Structures are given as C-alpha cells and as structure tokens.
CSV table of C-alpha atoms in Angstrom, one decimal:
chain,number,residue,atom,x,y,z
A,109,UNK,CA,0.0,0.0,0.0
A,110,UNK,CA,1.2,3.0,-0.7
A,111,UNK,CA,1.2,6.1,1.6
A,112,UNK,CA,0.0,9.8,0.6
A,113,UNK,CA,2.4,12.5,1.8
A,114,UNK,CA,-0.7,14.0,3.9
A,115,UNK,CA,-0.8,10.7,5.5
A,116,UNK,CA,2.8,10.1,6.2
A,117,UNK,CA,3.0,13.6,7.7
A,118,UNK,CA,0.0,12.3,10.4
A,119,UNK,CA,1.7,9.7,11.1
A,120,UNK,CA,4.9,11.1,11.6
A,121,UNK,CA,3.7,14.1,13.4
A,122,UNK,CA,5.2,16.4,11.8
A,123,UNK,CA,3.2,19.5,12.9
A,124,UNK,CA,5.5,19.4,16.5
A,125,UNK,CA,8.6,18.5,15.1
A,126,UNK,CA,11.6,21.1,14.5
A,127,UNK,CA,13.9,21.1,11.7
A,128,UNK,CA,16.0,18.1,11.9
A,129,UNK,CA,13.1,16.1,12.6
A,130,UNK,CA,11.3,17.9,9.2
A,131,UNK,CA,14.7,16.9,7.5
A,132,UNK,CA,13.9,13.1,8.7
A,133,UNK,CA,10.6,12.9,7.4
A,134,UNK,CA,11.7,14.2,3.9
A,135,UNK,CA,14.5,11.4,3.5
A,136,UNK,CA,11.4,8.7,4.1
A,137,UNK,CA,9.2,10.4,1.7
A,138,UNK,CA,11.7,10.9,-1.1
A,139,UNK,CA,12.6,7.1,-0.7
A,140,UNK,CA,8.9,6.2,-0.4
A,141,UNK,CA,8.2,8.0,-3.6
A,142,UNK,CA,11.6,6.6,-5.2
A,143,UNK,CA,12.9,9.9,-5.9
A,144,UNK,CA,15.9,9.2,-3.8
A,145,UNK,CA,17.9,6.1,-4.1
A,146,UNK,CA,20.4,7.4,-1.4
A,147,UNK,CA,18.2,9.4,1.0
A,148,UNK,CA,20.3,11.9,2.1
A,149,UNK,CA,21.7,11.5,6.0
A,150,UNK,CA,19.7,12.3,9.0
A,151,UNK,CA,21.9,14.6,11.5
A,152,UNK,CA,21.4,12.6,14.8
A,153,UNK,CA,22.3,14.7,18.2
A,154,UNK,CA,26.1,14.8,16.2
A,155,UNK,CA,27.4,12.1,18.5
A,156,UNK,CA,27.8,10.0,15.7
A,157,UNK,CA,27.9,9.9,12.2
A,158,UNK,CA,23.6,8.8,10.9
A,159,UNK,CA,23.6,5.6,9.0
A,160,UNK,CA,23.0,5.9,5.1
A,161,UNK,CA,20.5,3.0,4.1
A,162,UNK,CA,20.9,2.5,0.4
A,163,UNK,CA,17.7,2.7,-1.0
A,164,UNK,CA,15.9,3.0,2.3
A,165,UNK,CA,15.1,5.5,4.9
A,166,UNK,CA,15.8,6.2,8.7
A,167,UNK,CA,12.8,6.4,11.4
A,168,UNK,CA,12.1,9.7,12.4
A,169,UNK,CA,11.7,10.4,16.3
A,170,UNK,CA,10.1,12.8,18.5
A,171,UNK,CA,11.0,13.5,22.4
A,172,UNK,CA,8.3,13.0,24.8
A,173,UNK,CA,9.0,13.4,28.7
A,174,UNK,CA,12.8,12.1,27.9
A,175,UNK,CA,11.4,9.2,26.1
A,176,UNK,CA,12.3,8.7,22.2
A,177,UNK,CA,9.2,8.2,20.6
A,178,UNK,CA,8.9,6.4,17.0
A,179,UNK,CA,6.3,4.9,15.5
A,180,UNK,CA,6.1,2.0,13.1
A,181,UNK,CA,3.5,0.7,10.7
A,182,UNK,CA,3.3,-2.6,10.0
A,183,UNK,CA,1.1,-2.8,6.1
A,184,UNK,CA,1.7,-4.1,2.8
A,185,UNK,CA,3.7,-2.4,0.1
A,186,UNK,CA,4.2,-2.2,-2.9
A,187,UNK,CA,8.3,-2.4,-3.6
A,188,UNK,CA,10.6,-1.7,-7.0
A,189,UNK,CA,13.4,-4.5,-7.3
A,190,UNK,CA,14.2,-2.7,-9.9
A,191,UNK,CA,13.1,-0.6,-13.0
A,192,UNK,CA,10.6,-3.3,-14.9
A,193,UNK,CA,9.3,-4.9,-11.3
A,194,UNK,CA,7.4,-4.4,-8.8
A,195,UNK,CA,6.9,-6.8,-6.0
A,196,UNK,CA,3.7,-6.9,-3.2
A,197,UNK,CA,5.5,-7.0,-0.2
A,198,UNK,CA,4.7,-6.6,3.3
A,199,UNK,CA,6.6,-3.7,4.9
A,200,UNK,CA,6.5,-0.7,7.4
A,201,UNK,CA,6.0,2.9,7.0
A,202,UNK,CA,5.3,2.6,3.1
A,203,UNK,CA,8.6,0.3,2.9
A,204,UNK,CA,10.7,-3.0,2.8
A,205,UNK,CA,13.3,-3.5,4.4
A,206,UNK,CA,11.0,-0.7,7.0
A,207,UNK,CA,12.7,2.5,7.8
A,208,UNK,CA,16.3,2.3,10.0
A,209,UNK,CA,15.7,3.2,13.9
A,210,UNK,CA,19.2,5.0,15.4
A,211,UNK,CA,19.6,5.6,19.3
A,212,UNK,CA,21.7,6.0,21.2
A,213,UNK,CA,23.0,3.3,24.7
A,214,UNK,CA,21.3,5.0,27.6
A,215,UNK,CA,18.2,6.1,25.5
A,216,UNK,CA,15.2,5.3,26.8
A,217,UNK,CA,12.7,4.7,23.9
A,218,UNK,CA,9.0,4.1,23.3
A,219,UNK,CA,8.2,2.4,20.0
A,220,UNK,CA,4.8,2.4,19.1
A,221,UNK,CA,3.9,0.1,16.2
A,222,UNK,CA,0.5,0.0,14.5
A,223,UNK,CA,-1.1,-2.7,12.6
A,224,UNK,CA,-2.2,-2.4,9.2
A,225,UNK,CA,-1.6,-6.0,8.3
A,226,UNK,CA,-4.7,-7.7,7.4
A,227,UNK,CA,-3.5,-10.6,10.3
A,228,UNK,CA,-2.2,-10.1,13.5
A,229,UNK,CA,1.4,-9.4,14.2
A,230,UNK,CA,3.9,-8.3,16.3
A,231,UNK,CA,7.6,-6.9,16.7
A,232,UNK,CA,10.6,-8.4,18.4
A,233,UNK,CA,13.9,-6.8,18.5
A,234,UNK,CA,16.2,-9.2,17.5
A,235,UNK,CA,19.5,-9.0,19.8
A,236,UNK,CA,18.3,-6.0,22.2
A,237,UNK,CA,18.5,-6.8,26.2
A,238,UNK,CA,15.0,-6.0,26.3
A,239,UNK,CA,12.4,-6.7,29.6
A,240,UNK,CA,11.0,-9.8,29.1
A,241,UNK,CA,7.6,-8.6,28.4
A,242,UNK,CA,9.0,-6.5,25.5
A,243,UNK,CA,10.5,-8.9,24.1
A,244,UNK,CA,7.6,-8.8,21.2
A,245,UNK,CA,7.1,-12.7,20.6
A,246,UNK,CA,3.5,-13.4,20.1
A,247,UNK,CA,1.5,-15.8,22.5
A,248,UNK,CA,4.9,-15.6,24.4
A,249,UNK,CA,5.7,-12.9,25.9
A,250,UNK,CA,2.8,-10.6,24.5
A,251,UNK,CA,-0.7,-10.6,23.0
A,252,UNK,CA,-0.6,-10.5,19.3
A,253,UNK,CA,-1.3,-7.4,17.8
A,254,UNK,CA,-4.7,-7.3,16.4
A,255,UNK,CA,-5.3,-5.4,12.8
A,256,UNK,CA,-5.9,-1.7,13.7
A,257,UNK,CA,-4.6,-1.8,16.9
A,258,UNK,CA,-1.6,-0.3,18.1
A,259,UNK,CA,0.9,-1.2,20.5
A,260,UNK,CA,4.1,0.5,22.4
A,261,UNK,CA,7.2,-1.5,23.4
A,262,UNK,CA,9.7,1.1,26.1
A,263,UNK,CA,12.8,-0.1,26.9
A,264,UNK,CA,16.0,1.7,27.5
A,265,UNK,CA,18.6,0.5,25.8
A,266,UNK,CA,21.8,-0.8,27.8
A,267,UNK,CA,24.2,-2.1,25.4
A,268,UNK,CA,25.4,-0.8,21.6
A,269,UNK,CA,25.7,-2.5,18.1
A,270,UNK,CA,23.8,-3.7,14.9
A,271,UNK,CA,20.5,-5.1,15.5
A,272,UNK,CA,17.3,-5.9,13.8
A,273,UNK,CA,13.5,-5.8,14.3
A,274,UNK,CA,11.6,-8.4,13.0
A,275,UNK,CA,8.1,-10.0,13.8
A,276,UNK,CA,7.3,-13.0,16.1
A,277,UNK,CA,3.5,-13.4,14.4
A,278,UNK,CA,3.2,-15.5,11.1
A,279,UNK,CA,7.1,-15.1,10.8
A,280,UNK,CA,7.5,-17.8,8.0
A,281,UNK,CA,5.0,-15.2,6.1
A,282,UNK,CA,5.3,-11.8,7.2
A,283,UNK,CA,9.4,-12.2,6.7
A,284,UNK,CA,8.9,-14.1,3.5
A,285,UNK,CA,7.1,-10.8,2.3
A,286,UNK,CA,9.9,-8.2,3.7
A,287,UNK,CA,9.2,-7.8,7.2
A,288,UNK,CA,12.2,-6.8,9.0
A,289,UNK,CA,14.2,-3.4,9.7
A,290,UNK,CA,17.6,-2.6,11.4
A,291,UNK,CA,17.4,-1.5,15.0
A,292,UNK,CA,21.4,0.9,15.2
A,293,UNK,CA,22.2,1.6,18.9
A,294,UNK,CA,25.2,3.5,18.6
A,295,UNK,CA,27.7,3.9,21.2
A,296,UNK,CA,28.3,7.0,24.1
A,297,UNK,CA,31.3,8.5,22.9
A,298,UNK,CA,33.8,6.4,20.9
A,299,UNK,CA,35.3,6.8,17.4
A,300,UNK,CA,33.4,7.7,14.7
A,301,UNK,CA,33.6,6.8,10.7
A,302,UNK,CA,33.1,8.9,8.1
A,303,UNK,CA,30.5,6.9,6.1
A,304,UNK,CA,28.2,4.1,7.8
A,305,UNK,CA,26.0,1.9,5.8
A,306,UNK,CA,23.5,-0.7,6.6
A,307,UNK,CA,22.3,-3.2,3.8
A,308,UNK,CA,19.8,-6.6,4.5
A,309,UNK,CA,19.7,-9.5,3.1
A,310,UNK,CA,17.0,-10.7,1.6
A,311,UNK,CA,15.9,-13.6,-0.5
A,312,UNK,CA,12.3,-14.2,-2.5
A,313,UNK,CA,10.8,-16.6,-4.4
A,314,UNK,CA,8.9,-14.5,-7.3
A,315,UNK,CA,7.9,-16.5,-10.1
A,316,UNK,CA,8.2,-15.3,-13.4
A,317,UNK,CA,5.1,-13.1,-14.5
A,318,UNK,CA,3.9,-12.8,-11.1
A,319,UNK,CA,4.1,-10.1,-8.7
A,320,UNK,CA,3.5,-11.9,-5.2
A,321,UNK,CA,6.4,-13.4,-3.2
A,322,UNK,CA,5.3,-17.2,-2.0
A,323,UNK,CA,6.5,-17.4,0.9
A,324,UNK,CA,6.0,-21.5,1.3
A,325,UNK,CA,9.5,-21.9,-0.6
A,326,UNK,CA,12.1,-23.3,1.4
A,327,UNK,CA,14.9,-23.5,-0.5
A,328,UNK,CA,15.0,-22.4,-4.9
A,329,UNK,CA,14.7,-18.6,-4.0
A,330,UNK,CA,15.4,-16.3,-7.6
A,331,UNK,CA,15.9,-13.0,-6.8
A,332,UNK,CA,18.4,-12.2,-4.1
A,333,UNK,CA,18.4,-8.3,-2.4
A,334,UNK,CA,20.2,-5.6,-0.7
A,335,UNK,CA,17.5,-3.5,1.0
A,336,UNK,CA,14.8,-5.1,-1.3
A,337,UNK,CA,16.1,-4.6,-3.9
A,338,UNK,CA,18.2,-5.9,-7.2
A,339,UNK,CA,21.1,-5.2,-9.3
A,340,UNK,CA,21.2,-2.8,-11.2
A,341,UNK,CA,18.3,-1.2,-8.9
A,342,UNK,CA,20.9,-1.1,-5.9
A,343,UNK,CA,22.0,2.0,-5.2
A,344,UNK,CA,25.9,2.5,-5.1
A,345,UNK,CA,27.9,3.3,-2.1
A,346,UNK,CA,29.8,6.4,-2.5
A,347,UNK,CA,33.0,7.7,-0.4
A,348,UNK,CA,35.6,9.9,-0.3
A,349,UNK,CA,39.2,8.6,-0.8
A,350,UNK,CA,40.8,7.9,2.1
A,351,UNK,CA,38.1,8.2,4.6
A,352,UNK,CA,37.0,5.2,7.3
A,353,UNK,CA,34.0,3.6,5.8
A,354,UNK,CA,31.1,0.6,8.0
A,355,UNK,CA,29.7,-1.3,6.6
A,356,UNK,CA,26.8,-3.2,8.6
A,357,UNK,CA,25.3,-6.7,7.1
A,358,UNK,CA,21.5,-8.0,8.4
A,359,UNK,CA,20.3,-11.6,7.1
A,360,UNK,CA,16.6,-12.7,7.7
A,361,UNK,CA,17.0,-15.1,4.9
A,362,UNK,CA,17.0,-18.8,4.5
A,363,UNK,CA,20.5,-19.0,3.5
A,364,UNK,CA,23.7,-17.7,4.2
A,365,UNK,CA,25.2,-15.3,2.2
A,366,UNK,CA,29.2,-14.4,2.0
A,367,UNK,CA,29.6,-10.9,1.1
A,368,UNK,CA,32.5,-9.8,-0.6
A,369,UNK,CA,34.5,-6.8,-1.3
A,370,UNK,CA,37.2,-5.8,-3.6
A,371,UNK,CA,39.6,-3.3,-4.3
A,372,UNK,CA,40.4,-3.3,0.2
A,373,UNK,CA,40.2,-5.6,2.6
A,374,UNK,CA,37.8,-4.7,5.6
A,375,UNK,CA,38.5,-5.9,9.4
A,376,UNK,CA,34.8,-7.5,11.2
A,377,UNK,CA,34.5,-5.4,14.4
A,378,UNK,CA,31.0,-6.4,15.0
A,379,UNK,CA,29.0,-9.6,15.4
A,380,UNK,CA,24.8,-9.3,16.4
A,381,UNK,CA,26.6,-10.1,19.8
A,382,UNK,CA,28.0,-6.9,20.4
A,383,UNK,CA,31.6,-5.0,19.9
A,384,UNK,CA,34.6,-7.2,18.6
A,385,UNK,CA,37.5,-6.0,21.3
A,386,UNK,CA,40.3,-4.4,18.7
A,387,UNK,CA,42.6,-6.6,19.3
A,388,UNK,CA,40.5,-9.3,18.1
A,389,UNK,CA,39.5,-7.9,14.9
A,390,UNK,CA,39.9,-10.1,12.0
A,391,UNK,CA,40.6,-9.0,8.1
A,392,UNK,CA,38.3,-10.3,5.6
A,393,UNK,CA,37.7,-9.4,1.8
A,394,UNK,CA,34.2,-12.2,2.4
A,395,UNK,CA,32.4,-12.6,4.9
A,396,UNK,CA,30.1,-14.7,5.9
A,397,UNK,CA,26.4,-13.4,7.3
A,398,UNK,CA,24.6,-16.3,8.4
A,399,UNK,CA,20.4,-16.0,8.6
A,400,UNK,CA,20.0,-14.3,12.2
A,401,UNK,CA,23.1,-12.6,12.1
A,402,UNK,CA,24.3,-9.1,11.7
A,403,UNK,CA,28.2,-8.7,11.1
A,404,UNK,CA,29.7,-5.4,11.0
A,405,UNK,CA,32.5,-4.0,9.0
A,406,UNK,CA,35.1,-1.1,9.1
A,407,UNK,CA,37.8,-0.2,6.3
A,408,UNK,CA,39.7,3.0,4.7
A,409,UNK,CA,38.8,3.8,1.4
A,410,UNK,CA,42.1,4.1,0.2
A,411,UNK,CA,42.0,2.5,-3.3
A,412,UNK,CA,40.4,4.9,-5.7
A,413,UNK,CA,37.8,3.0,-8.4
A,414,UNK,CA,34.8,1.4,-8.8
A,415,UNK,CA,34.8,-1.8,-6.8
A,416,UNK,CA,31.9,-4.7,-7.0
A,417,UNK,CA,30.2,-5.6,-3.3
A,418,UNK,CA,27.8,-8.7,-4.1
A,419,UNK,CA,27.6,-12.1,-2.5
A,420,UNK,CA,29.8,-14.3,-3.5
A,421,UNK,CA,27.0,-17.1,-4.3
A,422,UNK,CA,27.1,-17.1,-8.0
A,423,UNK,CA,23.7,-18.0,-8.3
A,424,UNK,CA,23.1,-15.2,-5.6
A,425,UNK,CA,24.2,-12.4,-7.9
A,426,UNK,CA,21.9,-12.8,-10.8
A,427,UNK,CA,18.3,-12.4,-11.2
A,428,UNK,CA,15.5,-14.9,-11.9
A,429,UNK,CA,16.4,-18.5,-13.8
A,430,UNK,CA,14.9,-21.4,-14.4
A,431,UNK,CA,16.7,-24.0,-13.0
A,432,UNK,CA,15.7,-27.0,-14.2
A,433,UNK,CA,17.0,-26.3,-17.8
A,434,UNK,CA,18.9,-29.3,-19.3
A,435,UNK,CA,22.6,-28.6,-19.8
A,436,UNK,CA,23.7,-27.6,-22.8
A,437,UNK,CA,27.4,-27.1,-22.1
A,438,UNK,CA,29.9,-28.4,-25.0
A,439,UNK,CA,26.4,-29.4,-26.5
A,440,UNK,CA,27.2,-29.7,-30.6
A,441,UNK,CA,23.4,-27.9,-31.0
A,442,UNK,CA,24.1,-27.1,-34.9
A,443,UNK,CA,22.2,-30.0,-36.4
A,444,UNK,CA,19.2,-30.2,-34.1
A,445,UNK,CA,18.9,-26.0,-34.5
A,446,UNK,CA,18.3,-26.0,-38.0
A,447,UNK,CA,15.7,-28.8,-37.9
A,448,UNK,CA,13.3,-26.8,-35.0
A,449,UNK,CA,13.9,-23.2,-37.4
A,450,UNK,CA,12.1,-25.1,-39.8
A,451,UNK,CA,9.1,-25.7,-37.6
A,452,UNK,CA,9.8,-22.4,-35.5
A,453,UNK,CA,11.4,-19.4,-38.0
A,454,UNK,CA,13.8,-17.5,-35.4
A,455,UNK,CA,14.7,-20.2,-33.0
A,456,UNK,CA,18.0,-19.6,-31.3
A,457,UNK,CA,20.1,-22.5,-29.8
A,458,UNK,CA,21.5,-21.4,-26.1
A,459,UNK,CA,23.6,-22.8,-23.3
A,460,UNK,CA,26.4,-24.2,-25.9
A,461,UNK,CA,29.0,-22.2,-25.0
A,462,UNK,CA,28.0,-20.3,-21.9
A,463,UNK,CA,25.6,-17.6,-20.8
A,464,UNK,CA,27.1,-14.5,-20.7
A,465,UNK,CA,25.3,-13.4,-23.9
A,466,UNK,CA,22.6,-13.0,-22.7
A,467,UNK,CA,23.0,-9.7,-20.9
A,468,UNK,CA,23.8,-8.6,-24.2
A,469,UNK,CA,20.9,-10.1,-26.0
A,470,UNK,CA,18.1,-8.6,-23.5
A,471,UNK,CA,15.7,-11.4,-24.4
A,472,UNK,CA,12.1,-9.8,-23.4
A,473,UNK,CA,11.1,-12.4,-20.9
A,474,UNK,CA,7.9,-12.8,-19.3
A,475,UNK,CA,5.7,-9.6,-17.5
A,476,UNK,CA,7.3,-8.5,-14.7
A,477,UNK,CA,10.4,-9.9,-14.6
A,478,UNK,CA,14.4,-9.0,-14.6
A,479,UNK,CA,16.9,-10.4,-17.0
A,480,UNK,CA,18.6,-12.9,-15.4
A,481,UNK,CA,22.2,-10.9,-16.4
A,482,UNK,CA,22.1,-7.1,-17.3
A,483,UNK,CA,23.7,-3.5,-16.6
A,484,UNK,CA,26.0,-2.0,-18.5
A,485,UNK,CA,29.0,-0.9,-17.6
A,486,UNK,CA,31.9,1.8,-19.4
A,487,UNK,CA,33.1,-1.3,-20.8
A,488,UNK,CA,30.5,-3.0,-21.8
A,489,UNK,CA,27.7,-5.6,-20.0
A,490,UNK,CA,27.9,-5.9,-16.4
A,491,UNK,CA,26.6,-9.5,-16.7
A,492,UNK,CA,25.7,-9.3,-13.2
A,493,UNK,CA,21.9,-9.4,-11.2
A,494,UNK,CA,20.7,-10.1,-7.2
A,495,UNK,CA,23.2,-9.6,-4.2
A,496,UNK,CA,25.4,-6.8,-6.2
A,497,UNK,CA,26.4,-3.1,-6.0
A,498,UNK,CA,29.1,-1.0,-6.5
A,499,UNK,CA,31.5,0.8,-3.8
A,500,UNK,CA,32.2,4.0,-5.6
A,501,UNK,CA,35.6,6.0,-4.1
A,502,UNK,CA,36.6,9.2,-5.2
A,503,UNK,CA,40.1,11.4,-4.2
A,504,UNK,CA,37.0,14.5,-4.5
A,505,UNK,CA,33.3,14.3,-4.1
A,506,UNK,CA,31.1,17.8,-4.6
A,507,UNK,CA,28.1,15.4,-2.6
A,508,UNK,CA,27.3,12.2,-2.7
A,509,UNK,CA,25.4,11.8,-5.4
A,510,UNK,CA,26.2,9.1,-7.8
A,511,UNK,CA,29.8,10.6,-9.4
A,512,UNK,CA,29.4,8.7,-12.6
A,513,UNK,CA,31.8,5.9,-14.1
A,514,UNK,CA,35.6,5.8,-12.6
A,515,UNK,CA,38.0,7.5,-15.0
A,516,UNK,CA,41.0,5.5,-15.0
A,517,UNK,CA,44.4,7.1,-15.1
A,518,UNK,CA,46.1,5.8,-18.1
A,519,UNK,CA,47.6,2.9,-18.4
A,520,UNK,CA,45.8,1.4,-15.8
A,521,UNK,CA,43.1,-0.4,-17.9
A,522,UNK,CA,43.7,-4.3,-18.5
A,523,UNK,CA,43.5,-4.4,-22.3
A,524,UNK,CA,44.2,-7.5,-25.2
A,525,UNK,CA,47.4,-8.6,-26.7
A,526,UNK,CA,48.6,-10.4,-29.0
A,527,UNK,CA,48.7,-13.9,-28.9
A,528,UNK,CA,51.7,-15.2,-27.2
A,529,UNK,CA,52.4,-18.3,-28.1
C-alpha cells in the first residue's frame, strides 16, 4: 500500500517537530516515492555519524517526557526490485526492508507500532537486552497485535551494536514478504567513521510473470536483495578517498550469504553479539552473514575506483532463472537448430557455449520480470543481477550523489594482446 504525503505527515507528526526532525521525514518520503535512491543523511544529536541505508530510509523520532518516541507501521507495500518490477510485499511505513531506527546506549525509547496487516502481528527486537515482556514474541511474551490496533514497546537500551527488528506473528509469512528493519544503537562517545551503511539480506521466491512473493518456498529462491532490492536497482555506495567507511550486514534469509568486497580488505568489528575488542578484529575481503546474524564491517577507502560488493553465491548475484534447464554445455546444438527453425522461424540455440550473452541479447522475458544478467558498464555488460552493488571511491566528491563511471588514469586499464604463443 502505498502512503500519501498528507498521510505520512500524520503519522509522523510532523506539525511538533523542529527542523532536523522535518529533514527526517523528507528522507522517508523521497525514498517512499523513489525519488531518492540514497536518501540523504539524517543529522542525529552529532554524537555519531547517521547511518546511510541505500535505497531506504531512517525512522524519524520525537521526544516526549525524555522518552524517544517512533512509530512503526506494519502494512503491505508495494516495492521496486528494480526498473521493470514491482513486488507486493509486506513492509513498514510505506517500505521494505521498514525504515532504519538509530539511538543511542542510555536512550530510553518508546516504540509504538501499528497494525495495518490484514492478520495479527507483532515486533521483536532481534538482539536487544529488552524486559521480558518487550521482548515482542506473540502468544509468548505478549498478545498478538490485532489489525488496527496499536501497540508501544519502552525499553532503554543498555548495550550498543547492529540489530534488527523483526516479527514473532506469522514469521515464515510476514518475513517471506519483507518484514524486518535494522534497529542501530550507537555507542556513548567512541570513534566515529566517516560513512556508515546498513544493507539486508534478503531472499524471494517470485515467479516469473507474477508479482506476489510465496512465501512456502524453502529452498529455490530467484531474486536475491540488498535493501529489497536488485542489481542494477541497488543504489551505489559512495566515499571519499581515504576516509573510514562501516559497513553493517543483516540476514533474515533462508541462507547464508558471504559478502565480498574488492579493491580493500575490511576488518569485522561487529558480530549481532555486540563489539569485537580491537585486538581481536579479524581481516576479511568475504564474509560470511549467516540468517539471524548481523556482522559489522570497518575499512579505509584508500584505493580509488569502482569496486563490485555482491555475494559471492554465483547464483546469488543474478536475477530470476529457471533452474531445471537441461545442460547444454559443449552441447554440438548445430544440427538439431536447424531442424526446430524449420518448424519455429527465429529459434536460437543457447547454453552451448555459456551464458554471458545473454546480458547482451536482452531477451524480453515474461511480464514483470528482470533479466537474469544485465547492466551495463563503461566497458561494456555488467553480466551481473541479485546480491550486487558498486563501492564507488573518489580522491574528490562535490556530494554524494552518484559521481558517474571511474576514470582510470592511463595505463591502468587491462587491455588484449597479442597472442603469445
């Protein structure tokens, strides 16, 4: 479902808020309305640098008698993979992955979260030392939450990290269809980075032409997310050169996906456990976010470029396939192929020798669904789909905004030779 701006502004109460809180509330709506695929940063109490969520949105708060005060929605949305498909999730606040929440340890905050859903539901906050009775698991530790009603979880928050909210109703459903959101509790004091960005996991089993995840699969999942969405709908990260970049990983998935980065290597300060001690951090260029699990990530930009961030699943970073295609590899398909252009004019043999042209071919498949391969590149097709995005770093950077293609110094491009025999 879709939300008007007159009725995201109720809900986020705009009317009493001050400035930052107005600057909040735009970064949801532009993301909501898809007009922002980086919503710009929200400027916290400056004792730490906001978390950018590619292609999402951060929770606006208010203060109430020293309490922080945000409000989810828990409804079904409507959510872009990417240009040419549109998926009926289940979301909050007009959104899936729902909007970031960032507090800070000490806080003490209210959340209230209302139910749209057309079943019941609830909220649990996946890693947070929460009373028990907030602990949001339905016929557990709470009553469900009823459609149209509206419930408030207040705990104060006594520990920092990477977390997640999730519900405890109808999970194998209502996370199936996109229900989950980072909870960020940053820490009192402390180093800060330069850039911090949060991207979840996510895997869906859409069938081609259709536009509703079923959410009984257990296993053959075909398009594969960051944020809810697929390459080459992913946003870009973008830094400056040289500055100290986090990088923070959700899953909610079925599987286990190893993330990888090139062009640096990054050190994993963070499990969903809490803060790695220093002297325990570990370097990485994959690693491994298993479903439950947060893992965080901290690097310096220091190699200027374009560099790929995707899973490292192969069949994780492409779009939807069928997968129960003979195999054609090393197949001799010359004979057979002219034979069926008899019957069908225009037939084209496939699979012989690979698949990589078929980002270049841009077969029109059926409604609503993604190439399998596609984006192009300076060089050419990307040949990539799913779990991928690209770490942008720049020595200078006017803003943020998508900077365009890397131009390589010369003679810094790989490029053919001659045969060498």
């Amino acid at each position: 479902m879709s939300l008007s701006r007159r009725q995201l502004l109720a809900r986020t109460g705009i009317a009493a808020a001050g400035t930052a809180f107005f600057g909040r509330v735009q970064s949801a709506l532009a993301a909501i309305s898809g007009t922002a695929d980086t919503p710009g940063t929200v400027a916290g109490d400056g004792s730490y640098t906001p978390v950018v969520t590619p292609n999402g949105s951060t929770l606006p708060w208010v203060m109430k008698d020293g309490v922080k005060e945000f409000h989810l929605v828990a409804e079904p949305v409507k959510r872009e993979f990417a240009p040419g498909m549109m998926v009926n999730c289940w979301g909050y606040n007009g959104s899936t992955p729902g909007p970031t929440i960032e507090a800070v340890e000490g806080d003490r905050v209210r959340i209230l979260v209302t139910n749209k859903l057309p079943e019941s539901t609830s909220v649990h906050w996946h890693g947070i030392l929460t009373p028990n009775g907030m602990d949001g698991v339905g016929g557990l530790t709470q009553k469900h939450i009823e459609p149209d009603e509206t419930y408030a979880y207040e705990f104060t928050l006594r520990q920092h990290g990477t977390y997640m909210y999730h519900p405890h109703s109808d999970e194998m459903v209502q996370m199936a269809l996109g229900m989950m959101g980072f909870f960020i509790i940053h820490p009192k004091g402390g180093p800060k980075v330069d850039r911090d960005f949060a991207i979840f996991l996510m895997e869906w089993a859409v069938n081609p032409g259709t536009f509703t995840p079923n959410p009984s699969i257990m296993t053959d999942f075909n398009n594969f997310t960051f944020n809810s969405r697929v390459y080459p709908g992913t946003a870009p990260l973008i830094v400056k050169l040289n500055q100290k970049v986090r990088v923070r990983i959700a899953n909610l998935s079925m599987d286990n996906h190893p993330i990888h980065i090139h062009g640096h290597r990054w050190w994993v300060t963070e499990t969903d456990g809490g803060q790695i001690p220093k002297s325990a951090w570990w370097p990485e260029t994959s690693v491994d976010v298993a479903p439950g699990t947060t893992r965080t990530m901290e690097f310096v930009a220091d190699n200027p470029g374009d560099w790929a961030l995707h899973c490292h699943k192969t069949h994780h970073a492409m779009n939807a396939m069928s997968h129960d295609i003979p195999n054609l590899l090393g197949v001799d398909q010359d004979a057979v192929t002219k034979k069926i252009k008899k019957l069908v004019p225009g037939y084209m043999d496939m699979g012989s020798d690979g698949m990589g042209d078929m980002a270049e071919m841009q077969m029109k498949g059926p409604k609503n669904t993604l190439p399998m391969m596609t984006g192009t590149g300076p060089f050419g097709p990307i040949e990539m789909g799913g779990m991928f995005t690209v770490l942008k770093v720049r020595e200078s950077l006017a803003s943020y905004d998508d900077p365009g293609w890397y131009q390589h110094p010369a003679g810094t491009v790989a490029q053919a030779v001659k045969s060498v025999s």
